[in-house]
Amino acid sequence: MGIKMRQSFIAQLEELNNKVIKMGSILELSTNEMIDALDTIDVEKAKKIIARDDEIDLLEQQIERECINILAQQQPLATDLRKITSIMKIITDIERIADQCADISEYIIKLSNMPKTKAPADLGNMIEAMKKMVIDTIDSFVEADIEKASAVMEADDAVDKYFDNICKELSDVMQKDPSVVPQSICYLMVIKYLERMADHATNIAEWITFIVTGDLILG
Amino acid sequence: MKNETKFSVKDLNLYYGNFQALKNINMELYKGQITAFIGPSGCGKSTFLKTINRMNDLVEGVKISGNITMDGVDIYQDMDAITLRTRVGMVFQQPNPFPMSIYDNVAYGPRIHGIHKKSVLDEIVEKSLKQAAIWDEVKDKLKKSALAVSGGQQQRICIARTLAIEPEVILMDEPTSALDPISTLKIEDLATELKKDYTIIIVTHNMQQAGRISDKTAFFLTGEVIEYDDTEQIFNFPKNKKTEDYITGRFG
């Protein structure tokens, strides 16, 4: 053969890929900003993150439509089929992670209206672990790197552990000092969202593995 | 995509004797796009395609009413069939190269139109074969018989032969139904490439093909156009139940 074929279909796939990458980079931005905003209880930044959520939702919708068009019109097979079906799942997870950035931002705004309390001790560690997962999962999509994807899947246990530790810490804090219950509840919600963000990153990593190897991972 | 009318079809009816093969066709066909006609056998799609370059003129007992204009000029009233066919080329279901060399096949049309200078013909042959994405495969055997290459290659030579007289429109009547899947994809790629310079109208039994390459799709049934819309719309969300049933394989 030697001749490049189905150029317009290939261009469509590339365009789709670029849109997913764009969605991923917006997510990375929101994740980083959410982390900053949580650290400093920055209301303005939190509002910006909430507003940006619409951008992600719109991209998700565009990508969904393009995937459906490609399925309807191009009969993708093998890697192409795995990629398109996986992208349809991946963008749902990206959209959910972005939603959770916005959800956390709502709690940042709530916290800003309460007397400042000390953040849970392991919060910084939990955030770092989750952030690495989100960023690595986007990178592993871009690079089709299944080793990085499998590292993401393994990292989820650490995030779960931080979640348990912080729950316990918050429970102790609330028992000792009922005046900080409102703030502690906010932090409890925040860490639940952080834990879910890591779960969604794990899902994405599983779909990336499926694209590359064809193996469906239970999880 | 900008819709610039190439053909405007008004109240077109066609009869073979007492049999009405086309019923009141009204549609605009657009420049620089690929329009696909789909529908079950006997639905009128090929008959309609042939009215666009008056291939039905010589069919005995045929009667046509209504009109078709190309760039505003009535192709039945105000244009002779030879001029029309110079501007509207056609590629058929079975590759039909003439029993002569590849070179002579492609040079055939230009020669008829009075071009005999070798350097000019050489240029036309090379350009046309390149446009038809077959040059690299045949450039070393231009003097060989066009019948001595594969079906897929023959079809691309026929496309080159059509392109050699620089038409504005290319009609394709099931151009890949006799070809293997790879040759089919090559012709599809070629059509997608050619639409930059030509208006392409294709009849196909392979509706996935219509989905892959066309901008607009018309669904024909018993001589009528049931639905005509953007291909994306037809394949994702047809408005008519009959179109839906046909493209989902519920009847055919």
Short mmCIF file of C-alpha atoms in Angstrom, two decimals:
data_model
loop_
_atom_site.label_atom_id
_atom_site.label_comp_id
_atom_site.label_asym_id
_atom_site.label_seq_id
_atom_site.Cartn_x
_atom_site.Cartn_y
_atom_site.Cartn_z
CA MET A 1 0.00 0.00 0.00
CA GLY A 2 2.32 2.73 1.23
CA ILE A 3 -0.19 5.45 0.42
CA LYS A 4 -1.72 7.37 3.27
CA MET A 5 -5.41 6.62 3.29
CA ARG A 6 -8.61 7.95 4.85
CA GLN A 7 -6.99 11.33 5.37
CA SER A 8 -10.18 13.17 6.27
CA PHE A 9 -11.16 10.51 8.82
CA ILE A 10 -7.66 10.68 10.31
CA ALA A 11 -7.95 14.46 10.46
CA GLN A 12 -11.28 14.05 12.28
CA LEU A 13 -9.64 11.73 14.83
CA GLU A 14 -6.79 14.19 15.36
CA GLU A 15 -9.22 17.02 15.87
CA LEU A 16 -11.07 14.90 18.42
CA ASN A 17 -7.84 14.05 20.19
CA ASN A 18 -6.89 17.74 20.35
CA LYS A 19 -10.24 18.62 21.85
CA VAL A 20 -9.78 16.01 24.60
CA ILE A 21 -6.31 17.38 25.28
CA LYS A 22 -7.77 20.88 25.46
CA MET A 23 -10.39 19.68 27.92
CA GLY A 24 -7.58 18.08 29.93
CA SER A 25 -5.55 21.27 30.03
CA ILE A 26 -8.52 23.32 31.21
CA LEU A 27 -9.05 20.72 33.91
CA GLU A 28 -5.41 20.97 34.94
CA LEU A 29 -5.76 24.74 35.24
CA SER A 30 -8.92 24.45 37.35
CA THR A 31 -7.33 21.80 39.56
CA ASN A 32 -4.27 23.95 40.21
CA GLU A 33 -6.34 27.03 40.90
CA MET A 34 -8.68 25.14 43.18
CA ILE A 35 -5.68 23.97 45.20
CA ASP A 36 -4.41 27.55 45.53
CA ALA A 37 -7.86 28.86 46.38
CA LEU A 38 -8.31 26.22 49.07
CA ASP A 39 -4.94 26.99 50.56
CA THR A 40 -5.61 30.71 50.88
CA ILE A 41 -9.46 30.59 50.99
CA ASP A 42 -9.52 32.83 47.92
CA VAL A 43 -13.15 33.63 47.07
CA GLU A 44 -12.41 35.38 43.78
CA LYS A 45 -10.43 32.45 42.46
CA ALA A 46 -13.14 30.07 43.63
CA LYS A 47 -15.75 32.00 41.66
CA LYS A 48 -13.56 31.90 38.57
CA ILE A 49 -13.32 28.12 38.81
CA ILE A 50 -17.09 27.80 39.11
CA ALA A 51 -17.56 29.99 36.03
CA ARG A 52 -15.03 28.00 34.03
CA ASP A 53 -17.07 24.83 34.50
CA ASP A 54 -19.37 25.85 31.62
CA GLU A 55 -16.41 25.79 29.25
CA ILE A 56 -15.68 22.19 30.15
CA ASP A 57 -19.35 21.23 29.82
CA LEU A 58 -19.50 22.76 26.35
CA LEU A 59 -16.37 20.93 25.22
CA GLU A 60 -17.78 17.68 26.57
CA GLN A 61 -20.91 18.18 24.54
CA GLN A 62 -18.97 18.99 21.36
CA ILE A 63 -16.75 15.94 21.76
CA GLU A 64 -19.75 13.68 22.40
CA ARG A 65 -21.39 14.92 19.25
CA GLU A 66 -18.25 14.40 17.20
CA CYS A 67 -17.82 10.87 18.56
CA ILE A 68 -21.41 10.03 17.64
CA ASN A 69 -20.92 11.47 14.16
CA ILE A 70 -17.78 9.44 13.64
CA LEU A 71 -19.53 6.27 14.83
CA ALA A 72 -22.48 6.98 12.54
CA GLN A 73 -20.48 7.95 9.49
CA GLN A 74 -17.01 6.42 9.56
CA GLN A 75 -17.37 2.86 10.90
CA PRO A 76 -14.25 3.05 13.09
CA LEU A 77 -12.64 -0.30 13.89
CA ALA A 78 -9.91 -1.74 16.13
CA THR A 79 -7.78 1.01 17.76
CA ASP A 80 -10.00 3.72 16.28
CA LEU A 81 -13.12 2.11 17.75
CA ARG A 82 -11.48 1.64 21.15
CA LYS A 83 -10.29 5.21 21.10
CA ILE A 84 -13.66 6.72 20.28
CA THR A 85 -15.66 4.64 22.73
CA SER A 86 -13.04 5.33 25.41
CA ILE A 87 -13.03 9.05 24.71
CA MET A 88 -16.78 9.08 25.30
CA LYS A 89 -16.13 7.61 28.77
CA ILE A 90 -13.01 9.68 29.49
CA ILE A 91 -14.72 13.02 28.88
CA THR A 92 -17.44 12.11 31.36
CA ASP A 93 -14.75 11.59 33.99
CA ILE A 94 -12.95 14.81 33.04
CA GLU A 95 -16.23 16.66 33.31
CA ARG A 96 -16.92 15.10 36.71
CA ILE A 97 -13.46 16.09 38.03
CA ALA A 98 -14.07 19.64 36.83
CA ASP A 99 -17.45 19.60 38.56
CA GLN A 100 -15.73 18.57 41.75
CA CYS A 101 -13.30 21.48 41.43
CA ALA A 102 -16.37 23.69 41.26
CA ASP A 103 -18.01 21.85 44.19
CA ILE A 104 -14.91 22.37 46.32
CA SER A 105 -14.92 26.01 45.27
CA GLU A 106 -18.42 26.35 46.73
CA TYR A 107 -17.05 25.09 50.06
CA ILE A 108 -14.12 27.52 49.79
CA ILE A 109 -16.70 30.33 49.58
CA LYS A 110 -18.55 28.88 52.60
CA LEU A 111 -15.30 28.61 54.56
CA SER A 112 -14.51 32.23 53.78
CA ASN A 113 -17.61 33.24 55.74
CA MET A 114 -16.57 31.34 58.86
CA PRO A 115 -13.86 31.96 61.45
CA LYS A 116 -10.60 30.57 60.11
CA THR A 117 -9.55 27.17 61.47
CA LYS A 118 -6.52 25.02 60.93
CA ALA A 119 -6.77 22.82 57.83
CA PRO A 120 -6.48 19.05 58.47
CA ALA A 121 -2.86 17.96 58.81
CA ASP A 122 -2.82 15.53 55.85
CA LEU A 123 -4.83 17.78 53.51
CA GLY A 124 -1.72 19.08 51.72
CA ASN A 125 -0.45 15.52 51.17
CA MET A 126 -3.84 14.34 49.94
CA ILE A 127 -4.06 17.24 47.52
CA GLU A 128 -0.57 16.59 46.17
CA ALA A 129 -1.34 12.91 45.60
CA MET A 130 -4.66 13.68 43.87
CA LYS A 131 -3.13 16.43 41.74
CA LYS A 132 -0.37 14.14 40.53
CA MET A 133 -2.97 11.56 39.55
CA VAL A 134 -5.04 14.06 37.57
CA ILE A 135 -2.03 15.51 35.78
CA ASP A 136 -0.45 12.12 35.09
CA THR A 137 -3.70 10.74 33.76
CA ILE A 138 -3.95 13.59 31.24
CA ASP A 139 -0.29 13.12 30.30
CA SER A 140 -0.79 9.40 29.86
CA PHE A 141 -3.66 10.10 27.46
CA VAL A 142 -1.52 12.51 25.44
CA GLU A 143 1.43 10.13 25.33
CA ALA A 144 -0.61 6.87 25.25
CA ASP A 145 1.66 5.87 28.15
CA ILE A 146 0.21 2.83 29.89
CA GLU A 147 2.96 2.68 32.49
CA LYS A 148 2.02 6.13 33.67
CA ALA A 149 -1.65 5.11 33.55
CA SER A 150 -1.01 2.09 35.72
CA ALA A 151 0.94 4.26 38.21
CA VAL A 152 -2.17 6.44 38.45
CA MET A 153 -4.31 3.40 39.26
CA GLU A 154 -1.89 2.32 41.97
CA ALA A 155 -1.75 5.81 43.49
CA ASP A 156 -5.46 5.76 44.31
CA ASP A 157 -4.91 3.68 47.46
CA ALA A 158 -2.73 6.41 48.97
CA VAL A 159 -5.45 9.00 48.40
CA ASP A 160 -8.02 6.70 50.03
CA LYS A 161 -5.72 6.32 53.01
CA TYR A 162 -5.33 10.08 53.42
CA PHE A 163 -9.11 10.32 53.23
CA ASP A 164 -9.52 7.88 56.13
CA ASN A 165 -6.85 9.64 58.19
CA ILE A 166 -8.40 13.06 57.67
CA CYS A 167 -11.89 11.75 58.49
CA LYS A 168 -10.56 10.49 61.77
CA GLU A 169 -8.74 13.74 62.48
CA LEU A 170 -11.86 15.81 61.73
CA SER A 171 -13.97 13.55 63.89
CA ASP A 172 -11.54 14.06 66.80
CA VAL A 173 -11.42 17.82 66.25
CA MET A 174 -15.21 18.08 66.26
CA GLN A 175 -15.52 16.04 69.44
CA LYS A 176 -12.97 18.19 71.20
CA ASP A 177 -14.27 21.56 70.03
CA PRO A 178 -17.88 21.70 68.79
CA SER A 179 -17.39 25.35 67.77
CA VAL A 180 -15.41 24.22 64.70
CA VAL A 181 -18.01 21.71 63.54
CA PRO A 182 -19.21 23.91 60.62
CA GLN A 183 -15.68 24.35 59.24
CA SER A 184 -14.89 20.68 59.81
CA ILE A 185 -17.97 19.64 57.89
CA CYS A 186 -16.80 21.83 55.01
CA TYR A 187 -13.40 20.13 55.07
CA LEU A 188 -15.08 16.75 55.26
CA MET A 189 -16.97 17.56 52.06
CA VAL A 190 -13.81 18.88 50.44
CA ILE A 191 -11.87 15.69 51.11
CA LYS A 192 -14.75 13.57 49.87
CA TYR A 193 -14.61 15.50 46.58
CA LEU A 194 -10.83 15.15 46.47
CA GLU A 195 -11.19 11.42 46.97
CA ARG A 196 -13.75 11.24 44.14
CA MET A 197 -11.46 13.27 41.85
CA ALA A 198 -8.80 10.62 42.32
CA ASP A 199 -11.35 7.90 41.54
CA HIS A 200 -12.28 9.58 38.28
CA ALA A 201 -8.60 9.95 37.38
CA THR A 202 -8.30 6.21 37.96
CA ASN A 203 -11.22 5.58 35.61
CA ILE A 204 -9.53 7.63 32.91
CA ALA A 205 -6.31 5.66 33.40
CA GLU A 206 -8.27 2.43 32.95
CA TRP A 207 -9.74 3.66 29.65
CA ILE A 208 -6.31 4.70 28.43
CA THR A 209 -5.10 1.18 29.13
CA PHE A 210 -8.07 -0.13 27.15
CA ILE A 211 -7.22 2.09 24.18
CA VAL A 212 -3.63 0.84 24.09
CA THR A 213 -3.98 -2.81 25.08
CA GLY A 214 -7.65 -3.67 24.55
CA ASP A 215 -7.86 -4.93 28.16
CA LEU A 216 -10.88 -3.87 30.17
CA ILE A 217 -9.94 -3.32 33.78
CA LEU A 218 -12.37 -3.97 36.59
CA GLY A 219 -12.46 -1.20 39.07
CA MET B 1 -20.36 24.78 4.67
CA LYS B 2 -21.47 27.35 2.15
CA ASN B 3 -24.23 26.14 -0.12
CA GLU B 4 -23.71 27.56 -3.59
CA THR B 5 -26.15 26.10 -6.08
CA LYS B 6 -24.67 24.25 -9.04
CA PHE B 7 -27.82 22.50 -10.21
CA SER B 8 -31.36 23.49 -9.56
CA VAL B 9 -33.95 20.80 -10.26
CA LYS B 10 -37.58 21.88 -10.64
CA ASP B 11 -40.62 19.59 -10.85
CA LEU B 12 -38.68 16.88 -12.63
CA ASN B 13 -40.71 13.86 -13.80
CA LEU B 14 -39.37 11.03 -15.89
CA TYR B 15 -41.30 8.23 -17.55
CA TYR B 16 -40.04 5.09 -19.24
CA GLY B 17 -43.12 4.51 -21.40
CA ASN B 18 -45.96 4.32 -18.91
CA PHE B 19 -43.72 3.74 -15.94
CA GLN B 20 -42.98 6.82 -13.91
CA ALA B 21 -39.40 6.47 -12.67
CA LEU B 22 -39.00 9.94 -11.15
CA LYS B 23 -41.79 11.78 -9.39
CA ASN B 24 -41.69 15.50 -8.97
CA ILE B 25 -38.07 15.95 -7.98
CA ASN B 26 -37.16 19.35 -6.61
CA MET B 27 -33.71 19.89 -5.23
CA GLU B 28 -30.62 22.06 -5.26
CA LEU B 29 -27.25 20.41 -5.76
CA TYR B 30 -24.33 22.38 -4.42
CA LYS B 31 -20.97 23.35 -5.81
CA GLY B 32 -17.79 21.94 -4.29
CA GLN B 33 -19.66 19.34 -2.28
CA ILE B 34 -20.20 15.63 -2.51
CA THR B 35 -23.86 14.77 -2.73
CA ALA B 36 -24.82 11.13 -2.35
CA PHE B 37 -27.99 9.45 -3.58
CA ILE B 38 -29.00 6.37 -1.62
CA GLY B 39 -32.01 4.10 -1.75
CA PRO B 40 -33.03 0.54 -2.67
CA SER B 41 -32.72 -0.83 -6.22
CA GLY B 42 -35.22 0.68 -8.58
CA CYS B 43 -35.76 3.78 -6.45
CA GLY B 44 -34.74 6.12 -9.27
CA LYS B 45 -31.39 7.30 -7.95
CA SER B 46 -29.38 6.20 -11.01
CA THR B 47 -32.08 7.46 -13.36
CA PHE B 48 -31.91 10.82 -11.66
CA LEU B 49 -28.11 10.89 -11.85
CA LYS B 50 -28.31 10.25 -15.58
CA THR B 51 -30.70 13.13 -16.14
CA ILE B 52 -27.95 15.45 -14.93
CA ASN B 53 -25.85 14.84 -18.03
CA ARG B 54 -28.76 13.74 -20.24
CA MET B 55 -27.74 10.10 -20.47
CA ASN B 56 -31.44 9.23 -20.70
CA ASP B 57 -31.92 11.17 -23.91
CA LEU B 58 -31.36 8.17 -26.10
CA VAL B 59 -33.35 5.70 -24.05
CA GLU B 60 -36.34 4.65 -26.09
CA GLY B 61 -39.73 5.82 -24.82
CA VAL B 62 -38.30 8.15 -22.22
CA LYS B 63 -40.27 11.27 -21.47
CA ILE B 64 -39.00 14.04 -19.23
CA SER B 65 -40.82 17.08 -17.88
CA GLY B 66 -39.69 19.85 -15.57
CA ASN B 67 -36.24 21.32 -15.77
CA ILE B 68 -32.68 21.20 -14.54
CA THR B 69 -30.44 24.24 -14.64
CA MET B 70 -26.68 24.30 -14.26
CA ASP B 71 -25.37 27.69 -13.12
CA GLY B 72 -28.77 29.03 -14.09
CA VAL B 73 -28.80 27.64 -17.65
CA ASP B 74 -31.40 25.03 -18.58
CA ILE B 75 -29.47 21.91 -19.59
CA TYR B 76 -32.36 20.48 -21.63
CA GLN B 77 -33.53 23.67 -23.37
CA ASP B 78 -30.51 25.87 -23.71
CA MET B 79 -27.51 23.58 -23.95
CA ASP B 80 -26.48 20.80 -26.32
CA ALA B 81 -25.71 17.40 -24.86
CA ILE B 82 -22.07 17.44 -26.03
CA THR B 83 -21.29 20.72 -24.26
CA LEU B 84 -23.12 19.48 -21.21
CA ARG B 85 -21.13 16.24 -21.07
CA THR B 86 -17.88 18.14 -21.48
CA ARG B 87 -18.77 20.01 -18.34
CA VAL B 88 -20.35 17.09 -16.51
CA GLY B 89 -18.20 13.95 -16.59
CA MET B 90 -19.28 10.50 -15.54
CA VAL B 91 -17.71 7.45 -13.92
CA PHE B 92 -19.57 4.16 -14.08
CA GLN B 93 -20.06 1.12 -11.89
CA GLN B 94 -17.81 -1.19 -13.87
CA PRO B 95 -14.44 0.30 -14.74
CA ASN B 96 -14.67 0.76 -18.51
CA PRO B 97 -11.27 1.72 -19.85
CA PHE B 98 -11.02 1.69 -23.63
CA PRO B 99 -8.99 -1.21 -25.05
CA MET B 100 -5.92 0.95 -25.56
CA SER B 101 -2.94 2.15 -23.55
CA ILE B 102 -3.29 3.96 -20.25
CA TYR B 103 -1.89 7.07 -21.92
CA ASP B 104 -4.32 6.93 -24.83
CA ASN B 105 -7.27 6.41 -22.50
CA VAL B 106 -6.52 9.62 -20.65
CA ALA B 107 -5.56 11.53 -23.82
CA TYR B 108 -8.71 10.38 -25.61
CA GLY B 109 -10.97 13.25 -24.55
CA PRO B 110 -8.42 16.04 -25.09
CA ARG B 111 -7.63 14.61 -28.56
CA ILE B 112 -11.32 14.65 -29.49
CA HIS B 113 -11.38 18.26 -28.39
CA GLY B 114 -8.58 19.00 -30.85
CA ILE B 115 -5.48 18.82 -28.69
CA HIS B 116 -2.74 16.94 -30.53
CA LYS B 117 0.51 18.52 -29.42
CA LYS B 118 2.48 15.84 -27.60
CA SER B 119 3.93 18.07 -24.91
CA VAL B 120 0.45 19.39 -24.03
CA LEU B 121 -1.06 15.90 -24.00
CA ASP B 122 1.84 14.62 -21.86
CA GLU B 123 1.11 17.33 -19.38
CA ILE B 124 -2.64 16.63 -19.31
CA VAL B 125 -2.09 12.88 -18.92
CA GLU B 126 0.34 13.34 -16.05
CA LYS B 127 -1.80 15.94 -14.29
CA SER B 128 -4.99 13.88 -14.63
CA LEU B 129 -3.37 10.66 -13.43
CA LYS B 130 -1.89 12.54 -10.49
CA GLN B 131 -5.28 14.05 -9.63
CA ALA B 132 -6.75 10.58 -9.79
CA ALA B 133 -4.10 9.35 -7.34
CA ILE B 134 -2.83 6.69 -9.74
CA TRP B 135 0.24 8.34 -11.30
CA ASP B 136 2.81 6.69 -9.05
CA GLU B 137 1.36 3.28 -9.77
CA VAL B 138 1.27 3.59 -13.57
CA LYS B 139 3.87 6.18 -14.54
CA ASP B 140 6.27 3.48 -15.75
CA LYS B 141 3.68 1.66 -17.83
CA LEU B 142 1.75 4.38 -19.59
CA LYS B 143 2.09 2.57 -22.91
CA LYS B 144 0.70 -0.65 -21.47
CA SER B 145 -2.93 -1.59 -21.96
CA ALA B 146 -5.31 -0.03 -19.46
CA LEU B 147 -6.99 -3.43 -19.25
CA ALA B 148 -3.81 -4.96 -17.82
CA VAL B 149 -4.09 -3.33 -14.40
CA SER B 150 -6.32 -4.13 -11.42
CA GLY B 151 -10.00 -3.14 -11.26
CA GLY B 152 -9.29 -0.47 -8.67
CA GLN B 153 -6.54 0.96 -10.83
CA GLN B 154 -8.75 0.80 -13.93
CA GLN B 155 -11.41 2.79 -12.11
CA ARG B 156 -8.92 5.49 -11.16
CA ILE B 157 -7.71 5.57 -14.79
CA CYS B 158 -11.35 6.11 -15.80
CA ILE B 159 -11.56 8.95 -13.29
CA ALA B 160 -8.34 10.40 -14.78
CA ARG B 161 -9.92 10.10 -18.23
CA THR B 162 -12.92 12.04 -16.95
CA LEU B 163 -10.69 14.70 -15.36
CA ALA B 164 -8.60 15.12 -18.53
CA ILE B 165 -11.25 17.26 -20.19
CA GLU B 166 -11.53 19.38 -17.06
CA PRO B 167 -15.23 19.03 -16.29
CA GLU B 168 -16.88 21.02 -13.51
CA VAL B 169 -18.96 18.16 -12.22
CA ILE B 170 -18.28 14.46 -11.85
CA LEU B 171 -21.16 12.02 -11.67
CA MET B 172 -20.29 8.67 -10.15
CA ASP B 173 -22.66 5.77 -10.55
CA GLU B 174 -21.71 3.24 -7.89
CA PRO B 175 -18.03 3.72 -8.68
CA THR B 176 -16.76 1.25 -6.10
CA SER B 177 -19.30 -1.56 -6.17
CA ALA B 178 -16.97 -3.72 -8.26
CA LEU B 179 -13.88 -2.93 -6.17
CA ASP B 180 -12.17 -4.43 -3.13
CA PRO B 181 -12.27 -2.53 0.20
CA ILE B 182 -8.84 -0.92 -0.15
CA SER B 183 -9.51 0.28 -3.70
CA THR B 184 -12.87 1.52 -2.45
CA LEU B 185 -11.23 3.60 0.27
CA LYS B 186 -8.77 4.97 -2.29
CA ILE B 187 -11.62 6.11 -4.53
CA GLU B 188 -13.36 7.62 -1.49
CA ASP B 189 -10.22 9.51 -0.51
CA LEU B 190 -9.90 10.65 -4.07
CA ALA B 191 -13.48 11.93 -4.17
CA THR B 192 -12.87 13.86 -0.94
CA GLU B 193 -9.75 15.39 -2.47
CA LEU B 194 -11.46 16.20 -5.78
CA LYS B 195 -14.36 18.06 -4.25
CA LYS B 196 -12.01 21.00 -3.67
CA ASP B 197 -12.14 21.61 -7.44
CA TYR B 198 -15.21 19.71 -8.60
CA THR B 199 -18.82 19.17 -7.72
CA ILE B 200 -19.36 15.47 -7.15
CA ILE B 201 -22.61 13.55 -7.23
CA ILE B 202 -22.44 9.90 -6.34
CA VAL B 203 -24.97 7.10 -6.44
CA THR B 204 -24.12 4.37 -4.00
CA HIS B 205 -25.68 1.17 -2.71
CA ASN B 206 -23.21 1.30 0.10
CA MET B 207 -24.81 3.74 2.48
CA GLN B 208 -21.83 3.66 4.84
CA GLN B 209 -19.90 5.06 1.91
CA ALA B 210 -22.37 7.93 1.65
CA GLY B 211 -21.82 8.50 5.37
CA ARG B 212 -18.07 8.50 5.05
CA ILE B 213 -17.65 10.89 2.18
CA SER B 214 -20.70 12.95 1.35
CA ASP B 215 -21.73 16.40 2.56
CA LYS B 216 -25.36 15.98 1.55
CA THR B 217 -27.41 12.83 1.20
CA ALA B 218 -30.68 12.28 -0.62
CA PHE B 219 -32.76 9.19 0.13
CA PHE B 220 -34.81 7.98 -2.82
CA LEU B 221 -37.75 5.59 -2.72
CA THR B 222 -40.03 4.58 -5.60
CA GLY B 223 -39.01 7.56 -7.69
CA GLU B 224 -39.39 10.15 -4.97
CA VAL B 225 -36.93 12.01 -2.82
CA ILE B 226 -38.03 11.08 0.67
CA GLU B 227 -35.43 13.12 2.52
CA TYR B 228 -32.55 15.35 1.49
CA ASP B 229 -30.32 16.96 4.08
CA ASP B 230 -26.82 17.26 5.47
CA THR B 231 -25.32 13.78 5.66
CA GLU B 232 -24.62 14.27 9.35
CA GLN B 233 -28.32 14.90 9.90
CA ILE B 234 -29.49 11.98 7.74
CA PHE B 235 -27.19 9.51 9.49
CA ASN B 236 -27.70 10.71 13.04
CA PHE B 237 -31.23 11.94 13.13
CA PRO B 238 -33.28 11.46 9.96
CA LYS B 239 -36.57 13.26 10.08
CA ASN B 240 -38.53 10.76 8.04
CA LYS B 241 -39.40 7.32 9.40
CA LYS B 242 -38.79 5.74 5.98
CA THR B 243 -35.24 7.12 5.89
CA GLU B 244 -34.66 5.83 9.42
CA ASP B 245 -35.96 2.39 8.47
CA TYR B 246 -33.75 2.25 5.40
CA ILE B 247 -30.49 3.37 6.99
CA THR B 248 -30.99 1.15 10.03
CA GLY B 249 -31.61 -1.83 7.76
CA ARG B 250 -35.26 -2.29 8.75
CA PHE B 251 -36.20 -2.60 5.12
CA GLY B 252 -34.40 -2.51 1.85
#
